mmCIF file of C-alpha atoms and ligand atoms in Angstrom:
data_model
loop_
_atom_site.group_PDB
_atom_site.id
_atom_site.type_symbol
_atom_site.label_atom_id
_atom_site.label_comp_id
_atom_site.label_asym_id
_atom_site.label_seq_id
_atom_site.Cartn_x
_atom_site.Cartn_y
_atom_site.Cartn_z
ATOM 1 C CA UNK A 1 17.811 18.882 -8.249
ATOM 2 C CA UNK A 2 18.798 19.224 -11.929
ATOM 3 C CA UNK A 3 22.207 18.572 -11.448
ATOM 4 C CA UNK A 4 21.731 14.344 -9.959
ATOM 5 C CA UNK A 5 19.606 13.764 -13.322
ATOM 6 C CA UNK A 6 23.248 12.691 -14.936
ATOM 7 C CA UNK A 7 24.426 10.078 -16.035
ATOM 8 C CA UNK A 8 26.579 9.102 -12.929
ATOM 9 C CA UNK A 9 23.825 6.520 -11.473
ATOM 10 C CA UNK A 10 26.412 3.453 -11.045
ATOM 11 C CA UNK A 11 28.513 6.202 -8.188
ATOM 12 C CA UNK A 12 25.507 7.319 -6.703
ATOM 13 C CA UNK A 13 24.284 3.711 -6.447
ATOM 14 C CA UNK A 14 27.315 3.403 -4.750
ATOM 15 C CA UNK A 15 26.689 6.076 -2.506
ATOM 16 C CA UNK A 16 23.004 4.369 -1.334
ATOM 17 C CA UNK A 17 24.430 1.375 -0.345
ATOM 18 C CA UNK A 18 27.655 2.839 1.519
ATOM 19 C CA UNK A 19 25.259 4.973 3.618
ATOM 20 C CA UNK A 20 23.351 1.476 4.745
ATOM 21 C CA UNK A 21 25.944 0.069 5.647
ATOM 22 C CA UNK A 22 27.123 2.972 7.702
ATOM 23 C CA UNK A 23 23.928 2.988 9.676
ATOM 24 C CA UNK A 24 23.750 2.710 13.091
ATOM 25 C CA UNK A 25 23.424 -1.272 14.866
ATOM 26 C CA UNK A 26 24.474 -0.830 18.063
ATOM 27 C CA UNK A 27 22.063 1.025 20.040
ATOM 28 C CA UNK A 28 24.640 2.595 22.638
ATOM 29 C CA UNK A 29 26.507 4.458 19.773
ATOM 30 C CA UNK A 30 23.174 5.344 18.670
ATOM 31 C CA UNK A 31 22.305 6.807 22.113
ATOM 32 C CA UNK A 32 25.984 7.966 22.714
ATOM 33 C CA UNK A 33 25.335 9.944 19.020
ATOM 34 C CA UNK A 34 21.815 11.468 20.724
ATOM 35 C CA UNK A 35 23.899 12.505 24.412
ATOM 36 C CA UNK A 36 21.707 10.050 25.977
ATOM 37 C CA UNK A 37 23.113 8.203 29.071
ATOM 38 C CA UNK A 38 23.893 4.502 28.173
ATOM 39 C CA UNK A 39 23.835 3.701 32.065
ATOM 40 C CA UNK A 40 20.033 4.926 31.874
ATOM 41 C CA UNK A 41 18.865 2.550 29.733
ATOM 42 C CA UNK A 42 19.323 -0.547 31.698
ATOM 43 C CA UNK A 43 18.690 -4.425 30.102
ATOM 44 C CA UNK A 44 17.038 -2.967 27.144
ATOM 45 C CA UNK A 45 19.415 -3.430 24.390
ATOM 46 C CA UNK A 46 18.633 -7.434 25.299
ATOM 47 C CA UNK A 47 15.690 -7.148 22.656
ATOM 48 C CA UNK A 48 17.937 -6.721 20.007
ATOM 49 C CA UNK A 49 18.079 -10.452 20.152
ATOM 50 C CA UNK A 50 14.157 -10.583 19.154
ATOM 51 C CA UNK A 51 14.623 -8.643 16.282
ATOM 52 C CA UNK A 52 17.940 -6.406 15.859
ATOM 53 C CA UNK A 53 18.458 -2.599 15.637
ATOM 54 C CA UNK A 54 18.676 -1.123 12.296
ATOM 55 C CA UNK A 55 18.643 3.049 12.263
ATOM 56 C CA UNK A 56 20.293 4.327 9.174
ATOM 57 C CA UNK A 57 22.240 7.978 10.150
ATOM 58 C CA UNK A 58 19.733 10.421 8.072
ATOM 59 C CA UNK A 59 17.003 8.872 10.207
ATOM 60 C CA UNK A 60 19.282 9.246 13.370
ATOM 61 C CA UNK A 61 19.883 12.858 12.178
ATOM 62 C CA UNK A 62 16.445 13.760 12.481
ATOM 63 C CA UNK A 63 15.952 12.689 16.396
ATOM 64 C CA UNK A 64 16.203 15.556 19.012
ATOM 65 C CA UNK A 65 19.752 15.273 20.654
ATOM 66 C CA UNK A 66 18.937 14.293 24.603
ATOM 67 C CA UNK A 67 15.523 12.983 24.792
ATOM 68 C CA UNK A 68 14.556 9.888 25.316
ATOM 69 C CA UNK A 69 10.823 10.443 24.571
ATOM 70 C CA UNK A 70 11.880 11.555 21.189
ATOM 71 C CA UNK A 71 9.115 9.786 18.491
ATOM 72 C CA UNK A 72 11.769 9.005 15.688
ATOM 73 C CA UNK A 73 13.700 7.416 18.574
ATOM 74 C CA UNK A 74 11.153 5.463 20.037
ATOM 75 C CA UNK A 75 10.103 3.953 16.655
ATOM 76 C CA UNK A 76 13.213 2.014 16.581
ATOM 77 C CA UNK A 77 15.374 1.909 20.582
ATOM 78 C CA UNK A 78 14.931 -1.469 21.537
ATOM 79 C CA UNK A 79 12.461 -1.523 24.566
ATOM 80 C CA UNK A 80 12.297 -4.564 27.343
ATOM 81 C CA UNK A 81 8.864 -4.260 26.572
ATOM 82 C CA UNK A 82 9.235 -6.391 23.886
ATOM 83 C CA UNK A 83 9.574 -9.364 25.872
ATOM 84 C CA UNK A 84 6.257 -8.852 27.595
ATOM 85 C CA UNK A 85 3.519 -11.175 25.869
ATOM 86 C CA UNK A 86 -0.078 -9.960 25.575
ATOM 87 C CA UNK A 87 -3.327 -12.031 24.571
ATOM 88 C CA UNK A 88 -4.342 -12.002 21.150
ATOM 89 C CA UNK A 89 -0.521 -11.301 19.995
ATOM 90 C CA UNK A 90 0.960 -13.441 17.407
ATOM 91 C CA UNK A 91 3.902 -13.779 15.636
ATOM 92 C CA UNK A 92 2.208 -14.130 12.249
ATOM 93 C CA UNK A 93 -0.592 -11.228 12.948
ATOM 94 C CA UNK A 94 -2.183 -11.005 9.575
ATOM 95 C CA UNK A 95 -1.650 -15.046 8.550
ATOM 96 C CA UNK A 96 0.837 -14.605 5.607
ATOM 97 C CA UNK A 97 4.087 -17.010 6.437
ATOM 98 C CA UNK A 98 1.716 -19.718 5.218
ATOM 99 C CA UNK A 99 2.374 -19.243 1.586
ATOM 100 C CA UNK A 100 1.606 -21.049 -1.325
ATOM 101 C CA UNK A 101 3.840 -19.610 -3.299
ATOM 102 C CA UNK A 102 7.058 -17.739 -1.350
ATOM 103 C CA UNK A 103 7.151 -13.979 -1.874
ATOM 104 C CA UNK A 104 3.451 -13.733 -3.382
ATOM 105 C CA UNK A 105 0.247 -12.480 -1.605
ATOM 106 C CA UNK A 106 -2.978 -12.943 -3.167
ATOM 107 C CA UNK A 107 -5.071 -11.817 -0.746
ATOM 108 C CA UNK A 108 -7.462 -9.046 -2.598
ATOM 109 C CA UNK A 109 -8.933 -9.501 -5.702
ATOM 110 C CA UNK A 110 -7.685 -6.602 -8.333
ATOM 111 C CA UNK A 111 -4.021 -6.938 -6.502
ATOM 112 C CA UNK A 112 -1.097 -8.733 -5.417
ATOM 113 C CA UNK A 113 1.523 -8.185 -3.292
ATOM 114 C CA UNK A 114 5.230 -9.453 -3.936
ATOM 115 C CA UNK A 115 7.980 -9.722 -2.073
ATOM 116 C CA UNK A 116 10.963 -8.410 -3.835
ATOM 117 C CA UNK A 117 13.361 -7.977 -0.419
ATOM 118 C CA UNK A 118 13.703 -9.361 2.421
ATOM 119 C CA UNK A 119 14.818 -6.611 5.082
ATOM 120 C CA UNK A 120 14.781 -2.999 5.467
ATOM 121 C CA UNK A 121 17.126 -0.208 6.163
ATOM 122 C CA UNK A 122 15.484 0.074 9.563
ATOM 123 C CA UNK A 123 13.784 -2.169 11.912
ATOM 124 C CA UNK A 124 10.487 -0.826 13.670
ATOM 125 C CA UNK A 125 9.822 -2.411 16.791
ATOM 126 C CA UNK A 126 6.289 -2.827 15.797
ATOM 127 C CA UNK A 127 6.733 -3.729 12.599
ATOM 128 C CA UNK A 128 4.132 -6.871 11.941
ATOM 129 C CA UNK A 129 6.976 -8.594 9.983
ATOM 130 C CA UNK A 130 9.289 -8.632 12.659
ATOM 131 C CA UNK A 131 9.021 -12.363 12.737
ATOM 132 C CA UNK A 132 8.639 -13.277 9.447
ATOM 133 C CA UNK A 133 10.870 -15.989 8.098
ATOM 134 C CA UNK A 134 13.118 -13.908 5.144
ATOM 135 C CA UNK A 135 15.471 -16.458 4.615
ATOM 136 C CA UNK A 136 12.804 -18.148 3.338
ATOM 137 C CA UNK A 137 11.262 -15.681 1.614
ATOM 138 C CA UNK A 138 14.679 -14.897 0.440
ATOM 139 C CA UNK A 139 13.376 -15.201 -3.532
ATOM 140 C CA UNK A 140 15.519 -17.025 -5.612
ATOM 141 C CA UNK A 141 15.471 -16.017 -9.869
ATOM 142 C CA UNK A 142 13.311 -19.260 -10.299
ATOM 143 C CA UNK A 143 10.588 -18.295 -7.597
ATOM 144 C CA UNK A 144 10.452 -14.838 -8.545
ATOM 145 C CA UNK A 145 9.737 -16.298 -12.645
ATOM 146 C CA UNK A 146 7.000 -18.381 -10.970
ATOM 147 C CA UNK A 147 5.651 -15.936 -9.224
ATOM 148 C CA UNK A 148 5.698 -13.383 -12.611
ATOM 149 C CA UNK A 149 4.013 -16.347 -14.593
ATOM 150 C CA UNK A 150 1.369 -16.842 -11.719
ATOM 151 C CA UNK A 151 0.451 -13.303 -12.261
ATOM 152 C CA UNK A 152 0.776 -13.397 -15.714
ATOM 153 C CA UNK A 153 -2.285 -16.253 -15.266
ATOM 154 C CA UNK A 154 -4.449 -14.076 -13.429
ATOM 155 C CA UNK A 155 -5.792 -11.216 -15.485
ATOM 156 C CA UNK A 156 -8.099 -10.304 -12.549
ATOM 157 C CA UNK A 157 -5.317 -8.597 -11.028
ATOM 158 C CA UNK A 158 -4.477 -5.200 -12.202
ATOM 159 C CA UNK A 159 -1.863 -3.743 -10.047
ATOM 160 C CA UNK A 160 0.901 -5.164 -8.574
ATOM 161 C CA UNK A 161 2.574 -4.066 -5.559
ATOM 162 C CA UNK A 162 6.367 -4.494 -4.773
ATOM 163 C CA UNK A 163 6.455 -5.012 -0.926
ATOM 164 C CA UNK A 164 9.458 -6.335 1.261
ATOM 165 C CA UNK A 165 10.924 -6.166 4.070
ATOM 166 C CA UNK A 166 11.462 -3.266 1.624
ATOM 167 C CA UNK A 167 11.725 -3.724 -2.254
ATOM 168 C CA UNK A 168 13.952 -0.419 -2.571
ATOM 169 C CA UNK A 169 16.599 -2.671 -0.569
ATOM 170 C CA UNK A 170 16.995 -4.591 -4.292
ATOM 171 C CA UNK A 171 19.613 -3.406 -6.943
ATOM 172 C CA UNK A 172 17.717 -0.688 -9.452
ATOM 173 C CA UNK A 173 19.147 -3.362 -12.216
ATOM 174 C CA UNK A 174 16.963 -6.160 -10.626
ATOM 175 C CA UNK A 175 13.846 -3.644 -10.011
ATOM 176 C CA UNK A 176 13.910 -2.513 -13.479
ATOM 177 C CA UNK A 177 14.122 -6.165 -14.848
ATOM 178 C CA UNK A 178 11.279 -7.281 -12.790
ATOM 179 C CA UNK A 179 9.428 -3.880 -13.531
ATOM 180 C CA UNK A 180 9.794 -4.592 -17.303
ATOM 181 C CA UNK A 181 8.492 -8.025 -17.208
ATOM 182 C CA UNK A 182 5.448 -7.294 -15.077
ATOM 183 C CA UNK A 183 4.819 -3.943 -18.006
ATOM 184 C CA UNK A 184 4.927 -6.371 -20.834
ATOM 185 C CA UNK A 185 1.669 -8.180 -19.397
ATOM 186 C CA UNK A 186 -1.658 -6.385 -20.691
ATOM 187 C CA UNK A 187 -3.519 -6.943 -17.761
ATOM 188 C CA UNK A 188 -1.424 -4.873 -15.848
ATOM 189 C CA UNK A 189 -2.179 -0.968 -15.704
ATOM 190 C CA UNK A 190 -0.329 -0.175 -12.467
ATOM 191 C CA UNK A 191 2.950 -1.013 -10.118
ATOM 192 C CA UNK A 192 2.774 0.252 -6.820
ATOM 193 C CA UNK A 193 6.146 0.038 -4.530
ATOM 194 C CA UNK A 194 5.370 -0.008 -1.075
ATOM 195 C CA UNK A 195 8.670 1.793 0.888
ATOM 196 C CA UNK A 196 10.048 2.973 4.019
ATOM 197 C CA UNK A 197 13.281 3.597 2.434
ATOM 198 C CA UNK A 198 13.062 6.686 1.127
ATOM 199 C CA UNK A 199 12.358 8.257 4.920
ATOM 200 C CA UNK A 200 15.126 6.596 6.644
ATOM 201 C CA UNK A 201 17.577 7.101 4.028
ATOM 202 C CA UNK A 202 16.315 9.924 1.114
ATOM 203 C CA UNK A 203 20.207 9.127 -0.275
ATOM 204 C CA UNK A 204 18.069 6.015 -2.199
ATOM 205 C CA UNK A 205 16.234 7.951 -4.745
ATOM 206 C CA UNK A 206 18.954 8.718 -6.901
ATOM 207 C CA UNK A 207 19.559 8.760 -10.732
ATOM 208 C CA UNK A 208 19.876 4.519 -11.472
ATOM 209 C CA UNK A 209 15.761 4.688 -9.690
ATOM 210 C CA UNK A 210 14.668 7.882 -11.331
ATOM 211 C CA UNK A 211 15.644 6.278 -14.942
ATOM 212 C CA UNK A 212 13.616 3.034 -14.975
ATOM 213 C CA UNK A 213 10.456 3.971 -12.772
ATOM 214 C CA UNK A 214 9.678 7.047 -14.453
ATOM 215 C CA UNK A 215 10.459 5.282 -17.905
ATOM 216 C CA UNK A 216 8.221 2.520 -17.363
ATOM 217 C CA UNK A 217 5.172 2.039 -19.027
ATOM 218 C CA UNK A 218 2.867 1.698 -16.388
ATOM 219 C CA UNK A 219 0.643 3.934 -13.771
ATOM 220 C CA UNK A 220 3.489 4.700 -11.101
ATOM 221 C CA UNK A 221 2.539 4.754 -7.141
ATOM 222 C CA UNK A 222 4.785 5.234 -4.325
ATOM 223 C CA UNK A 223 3.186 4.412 -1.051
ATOM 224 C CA UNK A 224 5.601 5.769 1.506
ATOM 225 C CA UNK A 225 5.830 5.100 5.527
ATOM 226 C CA UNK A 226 5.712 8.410 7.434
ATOM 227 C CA UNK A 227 4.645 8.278 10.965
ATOM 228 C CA UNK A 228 5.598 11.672 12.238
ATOM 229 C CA UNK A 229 6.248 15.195 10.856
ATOM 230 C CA UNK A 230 9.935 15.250 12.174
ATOM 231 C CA UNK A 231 10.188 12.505 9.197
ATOM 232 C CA UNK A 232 9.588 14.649 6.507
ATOM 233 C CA UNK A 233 13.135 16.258 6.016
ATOM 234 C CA UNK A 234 13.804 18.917 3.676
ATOM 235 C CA UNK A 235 16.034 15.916 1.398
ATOM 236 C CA UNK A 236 13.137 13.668 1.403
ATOM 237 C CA UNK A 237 11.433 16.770 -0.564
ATOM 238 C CA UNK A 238 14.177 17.387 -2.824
ATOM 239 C CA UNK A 239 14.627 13.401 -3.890
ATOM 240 C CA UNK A 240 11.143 13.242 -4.225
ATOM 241 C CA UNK A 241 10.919 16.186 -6.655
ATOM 242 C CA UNK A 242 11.559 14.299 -10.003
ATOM 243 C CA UNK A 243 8.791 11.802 -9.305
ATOM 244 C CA UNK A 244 6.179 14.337 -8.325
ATOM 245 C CA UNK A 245 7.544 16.291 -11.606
ATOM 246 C CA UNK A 246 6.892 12.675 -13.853
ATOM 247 C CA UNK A 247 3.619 11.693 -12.389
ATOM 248 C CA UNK A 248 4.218 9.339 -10.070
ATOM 249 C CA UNK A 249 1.385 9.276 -7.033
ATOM 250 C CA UNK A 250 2.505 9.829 -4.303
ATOM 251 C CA UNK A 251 0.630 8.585 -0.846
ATOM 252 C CA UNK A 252 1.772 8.115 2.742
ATOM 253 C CA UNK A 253 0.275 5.106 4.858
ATOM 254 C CA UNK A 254 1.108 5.653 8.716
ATOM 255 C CA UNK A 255 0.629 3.077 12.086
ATOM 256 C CA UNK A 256 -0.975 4.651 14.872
ATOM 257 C CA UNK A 257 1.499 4.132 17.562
ATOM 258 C CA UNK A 258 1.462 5.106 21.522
ATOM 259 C CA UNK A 259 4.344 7.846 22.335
ATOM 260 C CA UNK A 260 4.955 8.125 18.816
ATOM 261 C CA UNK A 261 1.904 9.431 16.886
ATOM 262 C CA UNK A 262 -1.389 8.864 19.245
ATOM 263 C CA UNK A 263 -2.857 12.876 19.466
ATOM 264 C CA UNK A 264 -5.141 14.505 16.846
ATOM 265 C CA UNK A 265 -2.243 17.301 17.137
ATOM 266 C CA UNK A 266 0.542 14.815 16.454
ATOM 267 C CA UNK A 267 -1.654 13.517 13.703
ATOM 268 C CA UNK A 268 -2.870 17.419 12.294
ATOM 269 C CA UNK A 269 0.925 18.159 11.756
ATOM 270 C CA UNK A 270 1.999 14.860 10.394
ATOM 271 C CA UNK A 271 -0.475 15.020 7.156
ATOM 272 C CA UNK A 272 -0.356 18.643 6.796
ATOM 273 C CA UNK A 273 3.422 18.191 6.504
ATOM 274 C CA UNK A 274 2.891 14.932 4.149
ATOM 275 C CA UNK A 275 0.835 17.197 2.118
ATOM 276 C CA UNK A 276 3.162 20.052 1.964
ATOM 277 C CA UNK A 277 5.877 17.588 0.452
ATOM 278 C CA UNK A 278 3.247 16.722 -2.655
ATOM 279 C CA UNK A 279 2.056 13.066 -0.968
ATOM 280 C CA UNK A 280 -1.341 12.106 -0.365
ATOM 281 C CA UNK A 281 -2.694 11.227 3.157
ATOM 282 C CA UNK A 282 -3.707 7.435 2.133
ATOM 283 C CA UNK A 283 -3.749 5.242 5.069
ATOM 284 C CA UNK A 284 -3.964 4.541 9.083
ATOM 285 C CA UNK A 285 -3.166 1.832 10.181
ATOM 286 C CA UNK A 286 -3.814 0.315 13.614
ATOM 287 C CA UNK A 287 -1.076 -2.104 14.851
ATOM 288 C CA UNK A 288 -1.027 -5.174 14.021
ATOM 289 C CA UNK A 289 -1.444 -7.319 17.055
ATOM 290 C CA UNK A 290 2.275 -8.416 16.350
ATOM 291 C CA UNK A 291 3.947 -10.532 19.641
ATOM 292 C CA UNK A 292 6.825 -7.856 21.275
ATOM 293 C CA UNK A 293 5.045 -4.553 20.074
ATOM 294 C CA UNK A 294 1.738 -4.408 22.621
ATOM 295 C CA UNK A 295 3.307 -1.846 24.622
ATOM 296 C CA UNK A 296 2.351 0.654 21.227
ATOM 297 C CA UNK A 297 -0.861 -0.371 21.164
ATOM 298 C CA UNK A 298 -3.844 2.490 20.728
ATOM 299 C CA UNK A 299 -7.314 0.400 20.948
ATOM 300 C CA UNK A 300 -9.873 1.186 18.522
ATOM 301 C CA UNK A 301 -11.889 3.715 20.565
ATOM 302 C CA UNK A 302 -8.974 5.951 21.330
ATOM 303 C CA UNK A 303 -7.814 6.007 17.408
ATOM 304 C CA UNK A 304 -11.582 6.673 16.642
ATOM 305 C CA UNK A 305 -11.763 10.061 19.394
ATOM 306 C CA UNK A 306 -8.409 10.811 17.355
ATOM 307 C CA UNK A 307 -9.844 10.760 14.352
ATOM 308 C CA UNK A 308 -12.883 12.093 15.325
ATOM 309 C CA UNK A 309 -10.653 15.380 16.482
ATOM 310 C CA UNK A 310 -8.661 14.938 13.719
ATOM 311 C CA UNK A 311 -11.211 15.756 11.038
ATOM 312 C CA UNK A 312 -12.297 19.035 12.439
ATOM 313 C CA UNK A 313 -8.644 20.636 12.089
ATOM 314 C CA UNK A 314 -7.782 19.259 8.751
ATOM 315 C CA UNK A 315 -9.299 19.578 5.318
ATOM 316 C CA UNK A 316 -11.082 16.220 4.240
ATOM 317 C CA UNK A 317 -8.236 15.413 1.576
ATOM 318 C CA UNK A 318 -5.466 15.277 4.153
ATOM 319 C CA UNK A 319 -7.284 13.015 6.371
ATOM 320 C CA UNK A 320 -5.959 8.742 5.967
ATOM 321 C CA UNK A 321 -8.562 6.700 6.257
ATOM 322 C CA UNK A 322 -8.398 4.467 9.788
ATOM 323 C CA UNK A 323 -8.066 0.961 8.831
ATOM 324 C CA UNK A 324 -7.013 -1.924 10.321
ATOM 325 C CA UNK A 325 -6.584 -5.782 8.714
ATOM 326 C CA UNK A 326 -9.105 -8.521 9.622
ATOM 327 C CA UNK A 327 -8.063 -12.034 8.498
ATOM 328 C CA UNK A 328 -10.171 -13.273 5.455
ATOM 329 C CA UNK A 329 -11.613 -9.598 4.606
ATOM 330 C CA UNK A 330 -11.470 -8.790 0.662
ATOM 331 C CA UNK A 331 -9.671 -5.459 2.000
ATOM 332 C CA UNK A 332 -8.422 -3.356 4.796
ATOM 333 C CA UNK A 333 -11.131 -2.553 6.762
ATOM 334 C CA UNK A 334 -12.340 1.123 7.283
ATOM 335 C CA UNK A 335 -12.919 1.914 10.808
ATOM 336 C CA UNK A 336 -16.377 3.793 11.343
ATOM 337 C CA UNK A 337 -15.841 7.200 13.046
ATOM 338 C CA UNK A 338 -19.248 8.003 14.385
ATOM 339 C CA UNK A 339 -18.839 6.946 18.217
ATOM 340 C CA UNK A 340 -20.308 4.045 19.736
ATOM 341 C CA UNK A 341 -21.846 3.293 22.619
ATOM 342 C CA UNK A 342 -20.029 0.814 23.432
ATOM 343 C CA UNK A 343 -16.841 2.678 23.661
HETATM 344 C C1 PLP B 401 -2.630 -3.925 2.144
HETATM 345 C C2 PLP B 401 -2.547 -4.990 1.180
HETATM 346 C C3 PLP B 401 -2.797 -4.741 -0.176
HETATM 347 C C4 PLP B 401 -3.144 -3.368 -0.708
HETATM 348 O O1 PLP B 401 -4.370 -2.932 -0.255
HETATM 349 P P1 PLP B 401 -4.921 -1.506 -0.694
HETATM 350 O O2 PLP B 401 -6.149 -1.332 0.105
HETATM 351 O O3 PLP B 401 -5.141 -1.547 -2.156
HETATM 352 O O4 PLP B 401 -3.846 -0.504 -0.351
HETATM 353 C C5 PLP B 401 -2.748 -5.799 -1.065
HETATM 354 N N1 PLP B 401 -2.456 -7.051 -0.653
HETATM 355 C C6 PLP B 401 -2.210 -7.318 0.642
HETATM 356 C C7 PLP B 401 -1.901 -8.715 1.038
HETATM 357 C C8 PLP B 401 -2.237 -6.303 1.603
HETATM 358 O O5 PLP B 401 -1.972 -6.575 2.876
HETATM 359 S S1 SF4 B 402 10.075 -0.339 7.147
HETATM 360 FE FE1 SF4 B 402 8.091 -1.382 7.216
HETATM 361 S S2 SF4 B 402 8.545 -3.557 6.818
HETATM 362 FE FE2 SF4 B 402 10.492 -2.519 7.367
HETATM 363 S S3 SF4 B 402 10.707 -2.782 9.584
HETATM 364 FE FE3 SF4 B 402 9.675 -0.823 9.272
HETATM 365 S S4 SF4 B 402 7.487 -1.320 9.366
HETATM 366 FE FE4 SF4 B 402 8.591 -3.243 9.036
#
């Protein structure tokens, strides 16, 4: 790990950005890739026109070669099930394209939420942003100032939190600006980054990322996005060495999905292996009730009978807490475990 502390960051920048591109877009080369049968898998490639297929190769490397039930590979195979609509399924789940000001959520009181980057490295199917508008959201210098100076005029909020799409898409140059400007405000103790990244692609924490985050003055958390234990590849570990090693917090938020995650044994080896790679269990979610990703859907007394399994085999410390988003709550919400009778 020693050895990528140099001072070669502008190559291995170069390296990050090669390896997106080289990801895989098409889903029959991603299937042909896994010795899956293109003829088996029918119209379904038609939902790439709902939201398109984005599997960077590290990610692909980590799905078993042949099966189609493979969790990795469902997380991201476009399904025809994503045409089916369901009540109570929106396109705008959680009420944020509605925007005062582009690229900033102020939704709970102590933090905000800003969008750095539109896009990500890979596109979940049930990702609750699959509709949102990022060509509008697409921040331009100016709006991103405003936004800094709106925070700047807020000292209730203590902790800001670089979201996307996924703000390690942005150039390290751009994140360190932004990271310097938001450290020079006294109100603010901590920056959170909020990233997927990382997991799909472990080739992004390199040298020009160690340099400014663990340099900056501030508390450091990285939440990552880890859904199954197949996820957590030995490079993942190694990149994430240096920030463990600095003090950065590490936590893992994860969506309870159907066919992915949806057993207390699934769950039991996910956050054991989270916590074996130095991240804290923080959050799980339930899905958003996002138009085209229904067919995941685990309904509240099923994740609570998970849970409720899950916290006899695990330690209390490498349990998430179950949460789901209501519109107009000061928070997540925590999901009550004791069983009810109406379940
Ligand atoms: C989830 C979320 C946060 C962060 O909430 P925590 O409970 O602190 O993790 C902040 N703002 C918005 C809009 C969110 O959706
Ligand atoms: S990484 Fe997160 S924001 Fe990006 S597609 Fe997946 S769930 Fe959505």
């Amino acid at each position: 790990m020693a050895q990528i502390i140099q001072k070669n960051s502008i190559s291995v920048e170069q390296n990050w950005q090669k390896e997106l591109a080289s990801g895989f877009t098409d889903p029959f080369s991603l299937l042909k890739y896994l010795n899956l049968d293109p003829s088996d898998f029918g119209t379904h490639a038609e939902a790439r026109r709902l939201f398109p297929m984005r599997v960077p190769r590290h990610f692909a490397s980590l799905m078993e070669k042949g099966n189609w039930q493979d969790p990795l590979l469902l997380q991201v195979l476009p399904s025809n099930q994503e045409f089916l609509t369901a009540p109570g399924y929106s396109a705008d789940p959680l009420e944020e394209h509605d925007t005062a000001n582009p690229g900033l959520l102020h939704k709970y009181q102590s933090r905000v939420l800003l969008i750095v980057k539109g896009g990500c490295a890979v596109n979940c199917r049930y990702c609750f942003r699959r509709h949102f508008p990022y060509a509008e959201n697409s921040l331009s210098q100016q709006q991103l100032e405003a936004n800094i100076a709106y925070i700047a005029e807020h000292p209730e909020i203590n902790e800001v939190i670089l979201s996307g799409g996924d703000p390690l898409m942005a150039r390290d140059d751009k994140l360190a600006a932004l990271a310097e400007k938001l450290a020079a405000l006294p109100h603010i103790k901590r920056l959170r980054i909020h990233t997927r990244l990382p997991v799909v692609m472990p080739e992004r924490l390199d040298n020009a990322f160690y340099q400014w985050l663990i340099n900056l003055p501030l508390q450091k958390v990285l939440v990552l996005h880890i859904n199954h234990a197949k996820e957590v590849s030995p490079q993942l570990i190694d990149r994430l060495a240096p920030l463990r090693q600095a003090g950065v917090t590490l936590l893992n938020q994860a969506v309870l999905l159907k066919g992915v995650n949806a057993s207390a044994e699934t769950q039991a080896e996910l956050n054991e292996a989270v916590f074996d790679a130095g991240i804290m269990p923080y959050y799980l979610h339930l899905l958003d009730k996002v138009q085209g990703a229904a067919h995941f859907d685990i309904d509240m007394a099923q994740a609570r009978a998970i849970m409720a399994e899950v916290i006899k085999r695990l330690p209390g410390f490498m349990v998430p807490k179950l949460v789901t988003e209501i519109g107009g709550q000061p928070g997540k919400t925590p999901i009550d475990l004791r069983l009810h009778p109406q379940d």
